[in-house]
C-alpha atoms as a printed R data frame, in Angstrom:
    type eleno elety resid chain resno       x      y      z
1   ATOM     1    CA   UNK     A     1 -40.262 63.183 57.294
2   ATOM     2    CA   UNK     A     2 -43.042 66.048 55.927
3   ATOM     3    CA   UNK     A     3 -45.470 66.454 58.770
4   ATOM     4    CA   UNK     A     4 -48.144 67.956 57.742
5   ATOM     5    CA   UNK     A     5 -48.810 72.076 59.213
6   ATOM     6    CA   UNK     A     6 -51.722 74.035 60.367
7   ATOM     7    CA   UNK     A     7 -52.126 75.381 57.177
8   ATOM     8    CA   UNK     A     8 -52.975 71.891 55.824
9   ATOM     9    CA   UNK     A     9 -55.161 71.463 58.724
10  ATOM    10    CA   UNK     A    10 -56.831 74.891 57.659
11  ATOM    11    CA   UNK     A    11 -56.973 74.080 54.000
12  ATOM    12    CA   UNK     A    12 -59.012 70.876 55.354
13  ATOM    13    CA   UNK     A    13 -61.250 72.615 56.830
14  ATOM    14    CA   UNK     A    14 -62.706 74.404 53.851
15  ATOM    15    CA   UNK     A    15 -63.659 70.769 52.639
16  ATOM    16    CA   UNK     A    16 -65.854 69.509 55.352
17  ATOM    17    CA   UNK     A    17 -68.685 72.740 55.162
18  ATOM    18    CA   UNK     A    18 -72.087 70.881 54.302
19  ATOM    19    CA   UNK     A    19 -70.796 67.641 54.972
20  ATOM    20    CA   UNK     A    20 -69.472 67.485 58.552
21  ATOM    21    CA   UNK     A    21 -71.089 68.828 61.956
22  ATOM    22    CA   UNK     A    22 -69.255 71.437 63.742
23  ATOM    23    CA   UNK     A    23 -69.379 69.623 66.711
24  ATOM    24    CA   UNK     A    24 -69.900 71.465 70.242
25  ATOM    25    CA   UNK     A    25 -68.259 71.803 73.298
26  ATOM    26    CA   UNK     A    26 -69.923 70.880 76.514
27  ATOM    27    CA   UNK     A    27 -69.102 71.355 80.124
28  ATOM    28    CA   UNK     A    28 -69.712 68.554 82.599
29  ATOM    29    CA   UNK     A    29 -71.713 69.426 85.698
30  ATOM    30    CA   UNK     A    30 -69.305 66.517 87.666
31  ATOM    31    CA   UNK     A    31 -66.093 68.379 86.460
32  ATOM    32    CA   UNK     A    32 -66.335 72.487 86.142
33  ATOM    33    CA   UNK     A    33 -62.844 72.311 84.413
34  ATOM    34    CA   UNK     A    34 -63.777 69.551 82.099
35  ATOM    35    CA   UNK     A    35 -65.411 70.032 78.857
36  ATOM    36    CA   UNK     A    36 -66.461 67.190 76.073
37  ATOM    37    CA   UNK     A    37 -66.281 67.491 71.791
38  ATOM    38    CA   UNK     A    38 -69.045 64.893 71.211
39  ATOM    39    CA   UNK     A    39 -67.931 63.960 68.093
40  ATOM    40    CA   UNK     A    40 -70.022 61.159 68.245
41  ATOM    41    CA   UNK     A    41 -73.150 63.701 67.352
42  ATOM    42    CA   UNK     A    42 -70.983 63.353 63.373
43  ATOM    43    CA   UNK     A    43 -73.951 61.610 60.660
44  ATOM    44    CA   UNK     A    44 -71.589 58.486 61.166
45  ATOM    45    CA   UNK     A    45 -71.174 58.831 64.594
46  ATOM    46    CA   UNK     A    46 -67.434 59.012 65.131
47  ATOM    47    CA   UNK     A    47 -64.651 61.711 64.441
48  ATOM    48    CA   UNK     A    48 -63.654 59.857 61.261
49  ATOM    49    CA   UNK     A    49 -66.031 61.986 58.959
50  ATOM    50    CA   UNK     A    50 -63.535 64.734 58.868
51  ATOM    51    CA   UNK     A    51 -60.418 62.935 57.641
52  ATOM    52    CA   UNK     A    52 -62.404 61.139 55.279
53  ATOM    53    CA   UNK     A    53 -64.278 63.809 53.491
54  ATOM    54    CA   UNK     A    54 -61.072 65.770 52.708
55  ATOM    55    CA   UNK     A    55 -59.443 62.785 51.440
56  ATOM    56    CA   UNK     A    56 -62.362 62.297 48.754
57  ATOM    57    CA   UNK     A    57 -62.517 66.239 47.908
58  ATOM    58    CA   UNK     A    58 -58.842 66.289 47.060
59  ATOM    59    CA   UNK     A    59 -59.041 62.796 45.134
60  ATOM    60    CA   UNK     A    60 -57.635 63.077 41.243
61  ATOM    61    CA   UNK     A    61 -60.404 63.754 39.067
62  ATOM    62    CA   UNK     A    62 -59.288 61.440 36.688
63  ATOM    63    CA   UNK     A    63 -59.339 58.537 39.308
64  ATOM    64    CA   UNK     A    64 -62.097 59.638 41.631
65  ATOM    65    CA   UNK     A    65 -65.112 58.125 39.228
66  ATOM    66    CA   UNK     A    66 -63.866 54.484 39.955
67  ATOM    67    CA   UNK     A    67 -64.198 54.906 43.252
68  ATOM    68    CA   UNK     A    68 -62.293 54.150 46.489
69  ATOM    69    CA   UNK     A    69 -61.536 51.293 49.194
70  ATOM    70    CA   UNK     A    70 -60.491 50.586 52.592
71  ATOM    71    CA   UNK     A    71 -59.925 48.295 55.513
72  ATOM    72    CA   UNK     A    72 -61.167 49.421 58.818
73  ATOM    73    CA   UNK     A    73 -63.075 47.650 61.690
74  ATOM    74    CA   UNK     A    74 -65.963 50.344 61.475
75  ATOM    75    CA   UNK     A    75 -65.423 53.891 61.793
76  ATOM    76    CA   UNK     A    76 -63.455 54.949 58.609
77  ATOM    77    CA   UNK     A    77 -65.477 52.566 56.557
78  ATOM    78    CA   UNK     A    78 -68.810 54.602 57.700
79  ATOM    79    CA   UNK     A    79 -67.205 57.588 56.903
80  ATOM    80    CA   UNK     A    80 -65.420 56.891 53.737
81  ATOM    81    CA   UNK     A    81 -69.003 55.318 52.618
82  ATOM    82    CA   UNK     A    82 -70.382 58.531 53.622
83  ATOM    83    CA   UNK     A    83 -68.013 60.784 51.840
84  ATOM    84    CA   UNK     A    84 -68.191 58.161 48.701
85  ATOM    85    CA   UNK     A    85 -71.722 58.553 48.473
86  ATOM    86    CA   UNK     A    86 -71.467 62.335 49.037
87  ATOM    87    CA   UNK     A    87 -69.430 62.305 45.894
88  ATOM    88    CA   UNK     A    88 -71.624 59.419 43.997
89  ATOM    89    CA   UNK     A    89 -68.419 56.959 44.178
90  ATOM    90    CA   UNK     A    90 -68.459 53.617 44.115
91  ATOM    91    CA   UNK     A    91 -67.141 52.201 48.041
92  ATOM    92    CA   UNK     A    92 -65.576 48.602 49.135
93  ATOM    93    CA   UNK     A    93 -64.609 48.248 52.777
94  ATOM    94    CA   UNK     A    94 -62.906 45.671 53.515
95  ATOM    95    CA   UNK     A    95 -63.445 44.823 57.576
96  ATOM    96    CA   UNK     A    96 -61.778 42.134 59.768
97  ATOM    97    CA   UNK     A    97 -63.881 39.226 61.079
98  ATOM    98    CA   UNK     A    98 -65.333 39.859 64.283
99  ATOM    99    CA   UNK     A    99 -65.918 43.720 64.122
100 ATOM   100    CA   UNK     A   100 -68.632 44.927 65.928
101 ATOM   101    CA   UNK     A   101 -72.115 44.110 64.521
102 ATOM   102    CA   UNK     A   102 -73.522 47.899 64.686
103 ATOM   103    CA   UNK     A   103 -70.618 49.328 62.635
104 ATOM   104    CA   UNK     A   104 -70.699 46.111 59.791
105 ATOM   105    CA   UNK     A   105 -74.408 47.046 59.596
106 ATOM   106    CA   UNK     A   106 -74.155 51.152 58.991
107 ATOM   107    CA   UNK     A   107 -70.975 50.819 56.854
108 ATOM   108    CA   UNK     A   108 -74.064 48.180 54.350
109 ATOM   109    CA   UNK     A   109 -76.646 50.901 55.223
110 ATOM   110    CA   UNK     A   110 -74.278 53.439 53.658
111 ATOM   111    CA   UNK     A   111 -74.259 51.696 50.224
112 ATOM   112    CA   UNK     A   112 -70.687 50.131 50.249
113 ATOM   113    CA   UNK     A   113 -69.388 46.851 49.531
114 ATOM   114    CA   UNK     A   114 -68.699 44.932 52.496
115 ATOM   115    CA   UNK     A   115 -65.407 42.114 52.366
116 ATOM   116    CA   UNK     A   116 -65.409 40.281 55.492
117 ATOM   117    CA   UNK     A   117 -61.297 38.677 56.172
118 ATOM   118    CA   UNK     A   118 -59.259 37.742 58.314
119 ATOM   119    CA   UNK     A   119 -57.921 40.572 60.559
120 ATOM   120    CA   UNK     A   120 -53.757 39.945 59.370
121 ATOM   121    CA   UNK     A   121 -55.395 40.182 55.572
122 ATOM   122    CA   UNK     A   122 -57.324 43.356 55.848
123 ATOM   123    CA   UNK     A   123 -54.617 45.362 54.388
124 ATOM   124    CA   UNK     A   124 -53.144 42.987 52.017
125 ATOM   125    CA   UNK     A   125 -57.278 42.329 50.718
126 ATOM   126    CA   UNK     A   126 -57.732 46.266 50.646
127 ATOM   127    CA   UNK     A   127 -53.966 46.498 48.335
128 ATOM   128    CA   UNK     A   128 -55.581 43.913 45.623
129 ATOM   129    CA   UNK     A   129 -58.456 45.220 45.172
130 ATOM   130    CA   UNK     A   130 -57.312 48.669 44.654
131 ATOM   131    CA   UNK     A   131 -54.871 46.687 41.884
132 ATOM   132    CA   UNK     A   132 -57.026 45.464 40.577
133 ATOM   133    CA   UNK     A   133 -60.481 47.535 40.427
134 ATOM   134    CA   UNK     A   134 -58.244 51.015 39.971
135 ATOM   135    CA   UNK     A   135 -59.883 52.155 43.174
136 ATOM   136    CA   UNK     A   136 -57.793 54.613 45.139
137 ATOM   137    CA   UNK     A   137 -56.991 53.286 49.100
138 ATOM   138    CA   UNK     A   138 -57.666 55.704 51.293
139 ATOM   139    CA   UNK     A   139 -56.121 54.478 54.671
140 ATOM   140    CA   UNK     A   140 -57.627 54.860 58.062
141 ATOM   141    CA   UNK     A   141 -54.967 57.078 59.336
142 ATOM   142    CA   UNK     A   142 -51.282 56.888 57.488
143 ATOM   143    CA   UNK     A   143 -51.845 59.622 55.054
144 ATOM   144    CA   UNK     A   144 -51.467 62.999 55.279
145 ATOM   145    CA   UNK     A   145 -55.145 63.834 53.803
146 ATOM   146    CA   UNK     A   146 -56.572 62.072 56.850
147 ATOM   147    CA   UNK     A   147 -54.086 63.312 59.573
148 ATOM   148    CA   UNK     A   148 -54.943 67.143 58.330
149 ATOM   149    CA   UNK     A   149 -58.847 66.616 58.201
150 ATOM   150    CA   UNK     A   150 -58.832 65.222 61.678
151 ATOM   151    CA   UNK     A   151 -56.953 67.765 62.837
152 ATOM   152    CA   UNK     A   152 -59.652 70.380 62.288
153 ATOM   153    CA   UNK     A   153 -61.337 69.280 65.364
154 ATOM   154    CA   UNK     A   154 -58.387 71.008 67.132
155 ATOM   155    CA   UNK     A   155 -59.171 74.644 65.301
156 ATOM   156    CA   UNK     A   156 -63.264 74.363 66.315
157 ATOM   157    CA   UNK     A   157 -61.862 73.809 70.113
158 ATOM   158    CA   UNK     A   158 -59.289 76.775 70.166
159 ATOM   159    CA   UNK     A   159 -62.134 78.692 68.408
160 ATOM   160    CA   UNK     A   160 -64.829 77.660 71.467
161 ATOM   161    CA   UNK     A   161 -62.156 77.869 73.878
162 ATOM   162    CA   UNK     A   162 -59.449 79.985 73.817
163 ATOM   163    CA   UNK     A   163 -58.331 79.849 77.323
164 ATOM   164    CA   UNK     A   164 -57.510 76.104 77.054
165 ATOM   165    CA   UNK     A   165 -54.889 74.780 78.770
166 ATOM   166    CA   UNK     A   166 -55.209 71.075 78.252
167 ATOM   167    CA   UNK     A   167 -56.300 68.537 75.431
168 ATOM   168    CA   UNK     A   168 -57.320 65.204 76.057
169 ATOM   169    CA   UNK     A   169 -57.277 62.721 72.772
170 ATOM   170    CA   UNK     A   170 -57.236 59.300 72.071
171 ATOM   171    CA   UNK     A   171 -54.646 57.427 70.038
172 ATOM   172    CA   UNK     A   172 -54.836 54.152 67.919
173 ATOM   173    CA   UNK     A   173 -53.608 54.646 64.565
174 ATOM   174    CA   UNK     A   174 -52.322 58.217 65.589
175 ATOM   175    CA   UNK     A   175 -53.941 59.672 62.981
176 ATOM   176    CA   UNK     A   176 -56.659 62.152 64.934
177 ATOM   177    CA   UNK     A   177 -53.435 62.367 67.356
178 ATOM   178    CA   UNK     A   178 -51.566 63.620 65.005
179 ATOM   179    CA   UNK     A   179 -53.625 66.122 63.111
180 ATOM   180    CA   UNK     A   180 -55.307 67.707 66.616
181 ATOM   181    CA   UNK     A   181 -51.727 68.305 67.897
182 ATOM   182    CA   UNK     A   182 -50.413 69.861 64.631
183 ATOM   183    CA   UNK     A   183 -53.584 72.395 64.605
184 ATOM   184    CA   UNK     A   184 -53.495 72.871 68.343
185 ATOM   185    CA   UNK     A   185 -49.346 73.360 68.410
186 ATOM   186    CA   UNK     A   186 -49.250 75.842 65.427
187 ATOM   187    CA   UNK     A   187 -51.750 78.390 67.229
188 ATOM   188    CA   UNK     A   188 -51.164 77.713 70.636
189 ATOM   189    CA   UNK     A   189 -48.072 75.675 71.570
190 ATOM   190    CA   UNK     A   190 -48.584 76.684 75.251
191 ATOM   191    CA   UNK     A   191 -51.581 74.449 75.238
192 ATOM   192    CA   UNK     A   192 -50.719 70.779 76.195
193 ATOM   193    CA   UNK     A   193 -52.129 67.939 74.183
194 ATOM   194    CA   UNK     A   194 -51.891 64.614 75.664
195 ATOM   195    CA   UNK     A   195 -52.460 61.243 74.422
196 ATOM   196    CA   UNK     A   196 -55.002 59.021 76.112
197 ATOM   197    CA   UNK     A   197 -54.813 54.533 75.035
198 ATOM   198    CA   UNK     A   198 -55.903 51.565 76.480
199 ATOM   199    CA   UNK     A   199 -53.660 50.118 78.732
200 ATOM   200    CA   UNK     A   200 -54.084 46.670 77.144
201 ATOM   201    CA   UNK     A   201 -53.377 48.026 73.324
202 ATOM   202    CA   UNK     A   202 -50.425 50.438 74.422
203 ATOM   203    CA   UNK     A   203 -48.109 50.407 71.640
204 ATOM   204    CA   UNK     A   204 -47.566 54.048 70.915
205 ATOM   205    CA   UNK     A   205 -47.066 54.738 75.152
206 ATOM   206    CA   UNK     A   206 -44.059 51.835 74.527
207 ATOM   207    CA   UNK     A   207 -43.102 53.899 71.144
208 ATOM   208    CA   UNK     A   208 -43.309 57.073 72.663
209 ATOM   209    CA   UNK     A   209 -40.659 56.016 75.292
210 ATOM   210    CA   UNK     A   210 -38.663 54.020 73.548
211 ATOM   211    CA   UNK     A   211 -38.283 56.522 70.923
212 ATOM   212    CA   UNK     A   212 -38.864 53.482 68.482
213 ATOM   213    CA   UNK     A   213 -41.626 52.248 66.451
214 ATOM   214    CA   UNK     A   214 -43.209 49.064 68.263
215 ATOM   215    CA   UNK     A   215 -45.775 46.719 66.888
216 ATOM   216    CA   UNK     A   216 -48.197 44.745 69.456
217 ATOM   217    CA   UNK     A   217 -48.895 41.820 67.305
218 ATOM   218    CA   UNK     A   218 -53.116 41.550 67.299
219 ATOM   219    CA   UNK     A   219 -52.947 39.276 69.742
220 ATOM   220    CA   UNK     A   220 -52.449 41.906 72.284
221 ATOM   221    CA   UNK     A   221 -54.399 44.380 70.872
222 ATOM   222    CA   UNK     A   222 -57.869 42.121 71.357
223 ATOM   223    CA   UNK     A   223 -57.850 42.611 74.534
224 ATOM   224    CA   UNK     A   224 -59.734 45.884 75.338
225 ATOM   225    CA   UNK     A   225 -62.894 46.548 74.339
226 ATOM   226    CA   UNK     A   226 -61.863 49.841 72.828
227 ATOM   227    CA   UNK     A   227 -61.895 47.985 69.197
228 ATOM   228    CA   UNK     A   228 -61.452 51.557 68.020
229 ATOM   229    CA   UNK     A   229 -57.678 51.858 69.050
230 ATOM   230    CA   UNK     A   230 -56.503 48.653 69.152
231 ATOM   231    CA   UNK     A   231 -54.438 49.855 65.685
232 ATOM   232    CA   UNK     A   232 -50.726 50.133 65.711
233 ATOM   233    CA   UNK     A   233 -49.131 53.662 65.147
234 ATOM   234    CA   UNK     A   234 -47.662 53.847 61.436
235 ATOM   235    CA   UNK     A   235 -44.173 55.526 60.560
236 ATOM   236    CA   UNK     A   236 -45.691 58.893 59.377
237 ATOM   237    CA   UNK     A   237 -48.258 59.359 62.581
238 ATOM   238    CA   UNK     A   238 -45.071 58.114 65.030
239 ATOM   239    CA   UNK     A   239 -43.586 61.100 63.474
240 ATOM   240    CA   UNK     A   240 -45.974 63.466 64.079
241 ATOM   241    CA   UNK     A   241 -46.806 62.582 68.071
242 ATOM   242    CA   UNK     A   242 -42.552 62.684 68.882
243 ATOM   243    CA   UNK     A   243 -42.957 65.992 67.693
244 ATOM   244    CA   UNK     A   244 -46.023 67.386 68.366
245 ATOM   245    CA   UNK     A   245 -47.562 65.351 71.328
246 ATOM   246    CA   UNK     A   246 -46.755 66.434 75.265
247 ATOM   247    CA   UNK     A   247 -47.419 63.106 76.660
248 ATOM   248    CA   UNK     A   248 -49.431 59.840 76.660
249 ATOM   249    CA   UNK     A   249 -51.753 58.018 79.801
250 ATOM   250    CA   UNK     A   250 -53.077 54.516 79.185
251 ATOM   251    CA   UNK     A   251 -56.709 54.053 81.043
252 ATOM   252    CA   UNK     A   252 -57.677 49.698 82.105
253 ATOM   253    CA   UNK     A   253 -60.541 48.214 80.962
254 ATOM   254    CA   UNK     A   254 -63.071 49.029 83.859
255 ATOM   255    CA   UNK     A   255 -61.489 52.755 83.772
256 ATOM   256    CA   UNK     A   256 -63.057 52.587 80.404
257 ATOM   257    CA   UNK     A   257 -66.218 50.903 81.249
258 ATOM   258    CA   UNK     A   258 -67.269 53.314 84.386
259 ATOM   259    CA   UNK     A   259 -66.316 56.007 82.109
260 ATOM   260    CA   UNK     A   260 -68.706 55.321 79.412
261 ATOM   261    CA   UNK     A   261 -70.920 54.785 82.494
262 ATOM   262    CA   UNK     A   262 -70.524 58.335 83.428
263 ATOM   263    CA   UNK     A   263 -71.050 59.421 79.982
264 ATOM   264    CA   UNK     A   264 -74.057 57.894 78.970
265 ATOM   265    CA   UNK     A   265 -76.104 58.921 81.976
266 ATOM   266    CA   UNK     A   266 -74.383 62.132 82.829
267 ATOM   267    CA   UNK     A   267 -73.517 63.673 80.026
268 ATOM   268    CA   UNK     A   268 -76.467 62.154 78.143
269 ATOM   269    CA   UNK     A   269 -74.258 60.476 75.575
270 ATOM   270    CA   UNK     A   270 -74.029 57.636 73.287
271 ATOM   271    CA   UNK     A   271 -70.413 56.580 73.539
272 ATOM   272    CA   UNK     A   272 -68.306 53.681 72.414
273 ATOM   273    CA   UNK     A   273 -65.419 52.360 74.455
274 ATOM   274    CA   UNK     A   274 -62.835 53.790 72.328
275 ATOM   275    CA   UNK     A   275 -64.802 57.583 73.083
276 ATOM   276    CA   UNK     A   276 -64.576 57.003 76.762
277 ATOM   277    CA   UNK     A   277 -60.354 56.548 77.256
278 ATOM   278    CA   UNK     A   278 -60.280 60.672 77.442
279 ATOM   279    CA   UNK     A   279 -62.966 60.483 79.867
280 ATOM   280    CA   UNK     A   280 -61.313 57.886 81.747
281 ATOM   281    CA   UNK     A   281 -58.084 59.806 81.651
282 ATOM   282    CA   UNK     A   282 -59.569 62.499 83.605
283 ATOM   283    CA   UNK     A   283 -61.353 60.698 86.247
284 ATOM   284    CA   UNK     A   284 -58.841 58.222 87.558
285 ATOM   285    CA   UNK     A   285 -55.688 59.872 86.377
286 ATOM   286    CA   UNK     A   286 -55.966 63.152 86.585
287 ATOM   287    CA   UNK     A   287 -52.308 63.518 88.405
288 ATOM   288    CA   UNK     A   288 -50.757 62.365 85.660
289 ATOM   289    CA   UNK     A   289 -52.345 65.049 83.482
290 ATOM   290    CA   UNK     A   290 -51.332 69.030 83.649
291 ATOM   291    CA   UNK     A   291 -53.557 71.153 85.289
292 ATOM   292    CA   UNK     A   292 -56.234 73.247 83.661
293 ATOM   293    CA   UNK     A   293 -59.497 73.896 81.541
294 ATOM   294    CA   UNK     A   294 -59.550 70.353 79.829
295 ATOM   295    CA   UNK     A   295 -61.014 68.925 76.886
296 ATOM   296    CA   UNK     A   296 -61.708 65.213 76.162
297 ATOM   297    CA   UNK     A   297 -62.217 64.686 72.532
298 ATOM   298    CA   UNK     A   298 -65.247 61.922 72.915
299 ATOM   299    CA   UNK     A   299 -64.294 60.511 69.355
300 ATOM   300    CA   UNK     A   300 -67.686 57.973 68.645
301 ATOM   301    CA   UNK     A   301 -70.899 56.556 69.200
302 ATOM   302    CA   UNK     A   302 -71.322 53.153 67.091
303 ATOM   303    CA   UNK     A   303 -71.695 51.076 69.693
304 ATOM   304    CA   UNK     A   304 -73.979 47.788 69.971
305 ATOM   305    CA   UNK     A   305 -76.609 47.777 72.043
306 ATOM   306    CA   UNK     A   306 -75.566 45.311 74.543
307 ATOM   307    CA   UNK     A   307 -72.687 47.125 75.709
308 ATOM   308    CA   UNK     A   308 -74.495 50.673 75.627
309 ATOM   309    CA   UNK     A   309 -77.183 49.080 78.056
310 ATOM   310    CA   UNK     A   310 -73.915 47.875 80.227
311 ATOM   311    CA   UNK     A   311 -73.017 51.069 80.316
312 ATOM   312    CA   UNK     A   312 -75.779 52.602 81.132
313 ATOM   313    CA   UNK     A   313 -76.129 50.128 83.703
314 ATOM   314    CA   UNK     A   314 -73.694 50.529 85.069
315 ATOM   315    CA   UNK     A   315 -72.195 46.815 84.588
316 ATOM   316    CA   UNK     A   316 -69.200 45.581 82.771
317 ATOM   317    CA   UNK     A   317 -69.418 44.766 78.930
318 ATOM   318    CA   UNK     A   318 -67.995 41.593 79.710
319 ATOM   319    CA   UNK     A   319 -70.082 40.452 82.222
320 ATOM   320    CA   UNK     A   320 -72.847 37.474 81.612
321 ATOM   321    CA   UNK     A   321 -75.775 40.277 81.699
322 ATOM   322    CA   UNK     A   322 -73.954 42.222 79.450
323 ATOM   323    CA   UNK     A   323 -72.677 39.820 76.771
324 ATOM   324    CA   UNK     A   324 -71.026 42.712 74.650
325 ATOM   325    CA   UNK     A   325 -69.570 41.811 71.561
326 ATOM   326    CA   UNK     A   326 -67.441 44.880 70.574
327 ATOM   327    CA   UNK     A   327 -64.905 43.142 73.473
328 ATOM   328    CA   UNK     A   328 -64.343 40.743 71.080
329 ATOM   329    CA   UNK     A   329 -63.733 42.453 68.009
330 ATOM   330    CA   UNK     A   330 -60.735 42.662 65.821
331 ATOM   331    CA   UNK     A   331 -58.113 45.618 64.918
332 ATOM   332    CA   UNK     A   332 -59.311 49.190 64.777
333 ATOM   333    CA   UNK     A   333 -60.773 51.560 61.599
């Protein structure tokens, strides 16, 4: 299979100036070898700005005017919307029943046509109407626009810090897996990048060491609150983390939930579930991780209310006081 290089990864990068924040690193005063890339300081509040954008900018010409679609439980679909509007495109999501509220409600904000489905049709819904409207789909993560524009978050953090030694990111559809290790692996192979999913939505850990493509059926998948990465790998990003990635942890749910805990008050952070697994990785599992200068790639921010004031409260999202709906929400943008 063609995985994409670092050169595609820098050719991305060219695409995102006046469009996406160059997002900083910051150290944690609870870790002195631990550093975060808040990428949930983006305009849309998660990572997937980057992948997006580039995807639009290299759209046909001749196609890009009737505008593109998706399917994604959030994230993408604020970013694509974003980028679409950049560009003065028309935008469809289509989003699986049961998303989280906050996310629904920016991807509207952002001008795009929301199509509520079921969460086995948001793909199928996302195919027709690209039939039949002429609109290009731009996937959440299998395509090789997306994996390369995600990947530039790996050239800012070799750029901030060159001594790295360690690179904490999370994996759902694989594709910001994919395009961080290809960047980080072309300039520094020395530097290990590690995979960080929710123990209850761990398909790509069971890929990984199986050395075969597995599929959790959704079923599964529901179970964490980290709607974010409850997204199977596809063929082309299962490709890229055999070759590129060093390893995967999985973090459990209350891993997740005092690590968006720590976060939000320490680190003075908004932060989704699906933002906090890197976090988690390094405080409960850090001997399972190399050693080293580390940096957890906090990948969004669109999270509703309820279950940022559970974090900052230090209680579980699915407790009574908490009541937070993103536990409940269906596959991952």
């Amino acid at each position: 299979m063609d995985l994409v290089t670092v050169d595609d990864v820098r050719a991305a990068a060219g695409d995102l100036t006046g469009v996406v924040l160059r997002t900083p690193l910051l150290s944690c005063r609870w870790d002195d070898q631990l550093w975060l890339k808040p990428e949930s300081l983006q305009p849309v509040g998660s990572f997937k700005l980057r992948g997006a954008t580039h995807a639009v900018a290299r759209l046909d010409p001749a196609r890009r005017d009737r505008g593109v679609v998706t399917h994604s439980s959030g994230n993408h679909g604020q970013a694509l919307a974003y980028a679409a509007r950049a560009y003065g495109l028309p935008c469809t999501v289509v989003i699986p029943e049961g998303a989280p509220a906050a996310k629904v409600d920016q991807v509207r904000a952002l001008g795009a046509e929301v199509r509520m489905v079921a969460p086995a049709d948001r793909l199928s819904v996302a195919q027709e109407i690209a039939a039949e409207q002429g609109r290009t789909l731009v996937p959440p993560f299998d395509d090789r626009r997306i994996i390369a524009g995600q990947g530039t978050i790996g050239l800012e953090v070799l750029a901030d810090l060159p001594e790295l030694d360690v690179l904490l990111v999370p994996v759902g559809g694989g594709g910001l897996a994919s395009g961080v290790a290809t960047a980080v692996k072309g300039l520094r192979p020395e530097v290990r990048v590690v995979g960080v999913e929710p123990a209850l939505a761990a398909d790509a850990a069971e890929s990984l060491r199986s050395g075969e493509l597995r599929q959790w059926e959704p079923a599964r998948t529901y179970r964490t609150s980290a709607d974010g990465l409850r997204t199977n790998l596809s063929a082309l990003t299962f490709a890229h983390l055999r070759a590129r990635l060093d390893g995967i942890v999985t973090v459990g749910e209350d891993e997740i939930a005092a690590a968006m805990t720590r976060l939000v008050r320490d680190a003075r952070l908004v932060v989704e579930p699906s933002g906090a697994v890197t976090t988690a990785a390094r405080m409960f599992h850090a001997a399972e991780l190399p050693a080293g200068r580390t940096v957890a790639v906090v990948t969004g921010g669109n999270v509703d209310p309820d279950v940022l004031a559970a974090a900052a409260a230090g209680r579980s999202a699915d407790s009574p006081a908490a009541a937070g709906r993103s536990a409940d929400s269906p596959a991952a943008g």
